[in-house]
Tab-separated table of C-alpha atoms in Angstrom:
chain	number	residue	atom	x	y	z
F	1	ASP	CA	180.940	108.929	136.776
F	2	GLN	CA	179.117	113.196	136.743
F	3	GLN	CA	180.283	114.222	133.324
F	4	VAL	CA	176.618	115.202	132.778
F	5	LYS	CA	174.461	116.749	135.969
F	6	GLN	CA	170.906	117.990	136.625
F	7	ASN	CA	170.446	119.590	139.717
F	8	SER	CA	167.063	120.722	139.655
F	9	PRO	CA	165.884	116.991	140.497
F	10	SER	CA	161.822	118.953	139.696
F	11	LEU	CA	159.979	121.428	138.385
F	12	SER	CA	156.870	122.095	138.347
F	13	VAL	CA	155.220	125.407	136.177
F	14	GLN	CA	151.330	126.128	135.354
F	15	GLU	CA	150.162	125.666	131.713
F	16	GLY	CA	150.504	127.811	129.372
F	17	ARG	CA	153.582	128.767	130.912
F	18	ILE	CA	157.349	128.344	129.774
F	19	SER	CA	159.124	125.528	131.278
F	20	ILE	CA	163.055	125.775	131.302
F	21	LEU	CA	164.869	122.337	132.789
F	22	ASN	CA	169.163	122.504	133.048
F	23	CYS	CA	172.147	120.729	132.355
F	24	ASP	CA	175.868	120.673	132.933
F	25	TYR	CA	178.359	118.798	131.831
F	26	THR	CA	182.460	119.284	132.948
F	27	ASN	CA	183.538	116.616	129.767
F	28	SER	CA	185.178	119.606	126.934
F	29	MET	CA	185.317	116.913	124.455
F	30	PHE	CA	181.150	116.551	124.267
F	31	ASP	CA	180.232	117.813	121.080
F	32	TYR	CA	176.811	116.782	120.269
F	33	PHE	CA	173.607	117.026	123.129
F	34	LEU	CA	170.273	115.249	123.223
F	35	TRP	CA	166.968	115.874	125.797
F	36	TYR	CA	165.138	113.101	126.103
F	37	LYS	CA	161.521	112.669	127.489
F	38	LYS	CA	160.779	109.157	129.728
F	39	TYR	CA	157.741	108.081	131.209
F	40	PRO	CA	158.050	105.977	133.939
F	41	ALA	CA	157.972	102.498	132.350
F	42	GLU	CA	159.072	103.503	129.103
F	43	GLY	CA	161.578	104.428	127.199
F	44	PRO	CA	163.600	107.495	126.541
F	45	THR	CA	161.876	109.258	123.710
F	46	PHE	CA	163.769	111.790	121.981
F	47	LEU	CA	163.255	115.132	121.550
F	48	ILE	CA	165.557	117.794	120.131
F	49	SER	CA	169.149	118.028	120.378
F	50	ILE	CA	172.332	120.121	119.316
F	51	SER	CA	175.450	120.339	117.873
F	52	SER	CA	178.173	122.221	119.647
F	53	ILE	CA	179.101	124.554	116.410
F	54	LYS	CA	175.361	125.337	117.436
F	55	ASP	CA	174.049	127.617	119.760
F	56	LYS	CA	170.284	127.053	119.639
F	57	ASN	CA	167.573	124.266	117.894
F	58	GLU	CA	164.083	125.208	117.714
F	59	ASP	CA	161.709	122.553	116.993
F	60	GLY	CA	158.057	123.834	117.318
F	61	ARG	CA	157.236	124.239	121.306
F	62	PHE	CA	161.236	123.110	122.178
F	63	THR	CA	164.181	124.735	121.955
F	64	VAL	CA	167.790	123.875	123.277
F	65	PHE	CA	170.273	126.686	124.090
F	66	LEU	CA	173.657	125.779	124.361
F	67	ASN	CA	176.271	127.762	126.267
F	68	LYS	CA	179.945	126.127	125.361
F	69	SER	CA	181.894	128.300	127.177
F	70	ALA	CA	180.052	127.550	129.961
F	71	LYS	CA	179.521	124.094	129.716
F	72	HIS	CA	175.914	124.428	129.752
F	73	LEU	CA	172.194	123.597	128.160
F	74	SER	CA	168.979	124.591	128.460
F	75	LEU	CA	166.194	122.994	127.141
F	76	HIS	CA	162.832	125.582	126.688
F	77	ILE	CA	159.124	124.189	127.010
F	78	VAL	CA	156.615	127.299	125.869
F	79	PRO	CA	153.405	127.127	125.967
F	80	SER	CA	153.719	124.350	128.326
F	81	GLN	CA	150.662	121.290	128.507
F	82	PRO	CA	149.551	119.183	130.753
F	83	GLY	CA	150.947	116.684	128.645
F	84	ASP	CA	154.553	117.344	128.655
F	85	SER	CA	154.442	115.976	132.376
F	86	ALA	CA	157.620	113.438	132.498
F	87	VAL	CA	161.154	113.620	133.407
F	88	TYR	CA	163.391	114.734	131.018
F	89	PHE	CA	167.026	113.824	131.040
F	90	CYS	CA	169.461	115.257	128.776
F	91	ALA	CA	172.563	112.792	127.540
F	92	ALA	CA	176.133	113.939	126.175
F	93	SER	CA	177.839	112.460	123.135
F	94	ARG	CA	180.976	112.722	121.555
F	95	TYR	CA	180.534	112.794	117.440
F	96	SER	CA	183.790	112.253	116.735
F	97	GLY	CA	184.091	108.978	118.718
F	98	ASN	CA	180.539	107.891	116.631
F	99	THR	CA	180.320	105.295	119.247
F	100	GLY	CA	177.745	106.520	120.144
F	101	LYS	CA	178.352	106.351	123.543
F	102	LEU	CA	175.565	108.286	124.961
F	103	ILE	CA	176.394	110.068	128.897
F	104	PHE	CA	172.794	110.602	131.205
F	105	GLY	CA	172.061	113.014	133.417
F	106	GLN	CA	170.539	112.025	136.378
F	107	GLY	CA	166.922	113.493	134.854
F	108	THR	CA	164.687	116.135	136.508
F	109	THR	CA	161.145	115.560	136.834
F	110	LEU	CA	158.441	118.141	135.401
F	111	GLN	CA	155.067	118.605	136.056
F	112	VAL	CA	152.995	120.841	134.024
F	113	LYS	CA	149.769	122.119	136.444
F	114	PRO	CA	146.364	122.596	134.461
P	1	GLU	CA	156.960	105.554	112.510
P	2	PRO	CA	160.062	103.046	112.979
P	3	GLU	CA	161.040	102.201	116.910
P	4	VAL	CA	162.893	99.877	118.613
P	5	THR	CA	161.254	97.107	119.908
P	6	GLN	CA	162.369	95.359	122.558
P	7	THR	CA	160.733	91.361	124.614
P	8	PRO	CA	159.598	90.519	126.802
P	9	SER	CA	158.949	93.680	128.543
P	10	HIS	CA	159.073	91.698	132.046
P	11	GLN	CA	161.144	88.997	133.098
P	12	VAL	CA	161.479	87.132	136.230
P	13	THR	CA	164.976	84.914	137.663
P	14	GLN	CA	165.878	83.937	140.072
P	15	MET	CA	170.025	84.142	140.732
P	16	GLY	CA	171.941	82.218	138.518
P	17	GLN	CA	170.195	81.506	135.496
P	18	GLU	CA	170.795	82.500	132.134
P	19	VAL	CA	168.356	85.627	131.234
P	20	ILE	CA	168.242	86.759	127.433
P	21	LEU	CA	166.953	89.776	126.093
P	22	ARG	CA	165.698	90.423	122.981
P	23	CYS	CA	165.492	93.424	120.916
P	24	VAL	CA	164.373	93.830	117.127
P	25	PRO	CA	166.853	98.245	116.364
P	26	ILE	CA	165.031	100.167	113.646
P	27	SER	CA	165.416	99.104	110.324
P	28	ASN	CA	168.746	100.366	108.171
P	29	HIS	CA	169.941	101.157	111.393
P	30	LEU	CA	173.873	100.269	111.323
P	31	TYR	CA	174.789	101.115	115.626
P	32	PHE	CA	172.942	99.286	118.370
P	33	TYR	CA	172.837	99.618	122.070
P	34	TRP	CA	172.539	98.331	125.609
P	35	TYR	CA	171.896	100.636	128.184
P	36	ARG	CA	170.373	100.281	131.205
P	37	GLN	CA	168.290	101.997	134.296
P	38	ILE	CA	168.944	100.231	137.897
P	39	LEU	CA	165.512	102.101	139.866
P	40	GLY	CA	165.698	105.440	141.752
P	41	GLN	CA	169.119	106.278	139.283
P	42	LYS	CA	170.351	107.221	135.861
P	43	VAL	CA	170.318	105.863	132.633
P	44	GLU	CA	173.870	104.212	132.208
P	45	PHE	CA	175.357	103.238	128.605
P	46	LEU	CA	176.734	99.084	128.849
P	47	VAL	CA	177.104	98.683	124.858
P	48	SER	CA	177.984	99.207	121.316
P	49	PHE	CA	177.580	97.558	118.776
P	50	TYR	CA	178.827	98.465	114.827
P	51	ASN	CA	179.830	95.869	111.935
P	52	ASN	CA	179.713	93.100	114.135
P	53	GLU	CA	181.526	93.288	116.490
P	54	ILE	CA	181.589	95.369	119.957
P	55	SER	CA	182.951	98.789	119.763
P	56	GLU	CA	182.954	99.740	123.285
P	57	LYS	CA	181.814	99.058	126.408
P	58	SER	CA	181.411	100.033	129.873
P	59	GLU	CA	182.882	98.673	133.628
P	60	ILE	CA	179.851	97.340	133.862
P	61	PHE	CA	180.153	94.761	130.935
P	62	ASP	CA	182.440	91.951	132.596
P	63	ASP	CA	182.209	88.764	131.402
P	64	GLN	CA	178.253	87.436	132.813
P	65	PHE	CA	177.271	89.931	129.433
P	66	SER	CA	177.390	88.945	125.853
P	67	VAL	CA	175.709	90.199	122.951
P	68	GLU	CA	174.735	88.742	119.306
P	69	ARG	CA	173.185	90.018	116.575
P	70	PRO	CA	171.598	86.114	114.906
P	71	ASP	CA	170.342	87.261	111.973
P	72	GLY	CA	170.012	90.650	109.922
P	73	SER	CA	167.278	91.348	112.381
P	74	ASN	CA	167.209	90.996	116.204
P	75	PHE	CA	170.162	92.330	118.606
P	76	THR	CA	170.591	90.579	122.071
P	77	LEU	CA	171.939	90.493	125.571
P	78	LYS	CA	172.936	87.223	127.558
P	79	ILE	CA	173.992	87.243	130.881
P	80	ARG	CA	175.039	84.343	131.930
P	81	SER	CA	174.208	84.570	135.895
P	82	THR	CA	172.384	87.012	137.075
P	83	LYS	CA	172.858	88.315	140.537
P	84	LEU	CA	170.506	90.864	142.207
P	85	GLU	CA	172.000	93.824	141.879
P	86	ASP	CA	171.026	93.358	137.718
P	87	SER	CA	167.990	93.959	138.051
P	88	ALA	CA	166.931	96.673	136.395
P	89	MET	CA	165.422	98.215	132.914
P	90	TYR	CA	167.550	97.577	129.871
P	91	PHE	CA	167.265	99.298	126.874
P	92	CYS	CA	168.127	98.284	123.449
P	93	ALA	CA	168.856	101.730	120.746
P	94	SER	CA	169.943	101.895	117.651
P	95	LYS	CA	171.278	104.620	115.322
P	96	GLY	CA	171.271	105.442	111.895
P	97	ALA	CA	174.706	105.258	109.823
P	98	PHE	CA	174.069	109.442	109.266
P	99	GLY	CA	173.358	111.851	112.500
P	100	ASN	CA	174.053	111.510	116.349
P	101	THR	CA	170.403	110.258	117.251
P	102	ILE	CA	169.953	106.922	119.289
P	103	TYR	CA	166.534	105.729	119.280
P	104	PHE	CA	165.442	103.825	122.394
P	105	GLY	CA	163.019	100.613	122.869
P	106	GLU	CA	160.295	100.138	125.420
P	107	GLY	CA	162.763	98.773	127.682
P	108	SER	CA	162.846	95.180	129.230
P	109	TRP	CA	162.470	94.887	132.833
P	110	LEU	CA	164.266	92.406	134.198
P	111	THR	CA	163.940	91.391	138.305
P	112	VAL	CA	166.700	89.000	140.052
P	113	VAL	CA	165.356	87.191	142.459
């Protein structure tokens, strides 16, 4: 099931700089997208989401951009902090379906160096 | 902050044994889920549960799996006869009546030997 892809398995960024994590999807029926952060042996923690009627959503240091025509979304973290080091998953769902089933990408491991 | 809680955090079981994983979803949430993550793989959807019945299930969720909400607070996943390939981290999740954000528990790590 490759409906949601995160093509970069890892990303390393200097503290204070911008981290950009990317995600692509293939199913045009997806209308709600979420980013989760995950530490080893813990559950995914919700970070930020965006509906397909928007192209940007911002929450503090986190901004998610959605490009529907390209079926692409990205998560920007500015400024990056060492505590942001974790695995980041994007996930997609069909809100109209309302079972809430999420399709996850493979994850990108972010390392923020002090 | 309300959270989804899961027990046990880790369970080791022999192949063929039954396992029950327990979850307490966020109070007043109405949609409940089980996901799993096999080591090194994606987080995968197993089942969604709403209004006391399964609303959707994946191909992974075969006859060996069942879910139940035995009372007003707990949500359980039962694996009737465990196989080695059932070894994974199992995540319970819940969602409120409005919005589409799903909140996950810390996970139950199941090791089948």
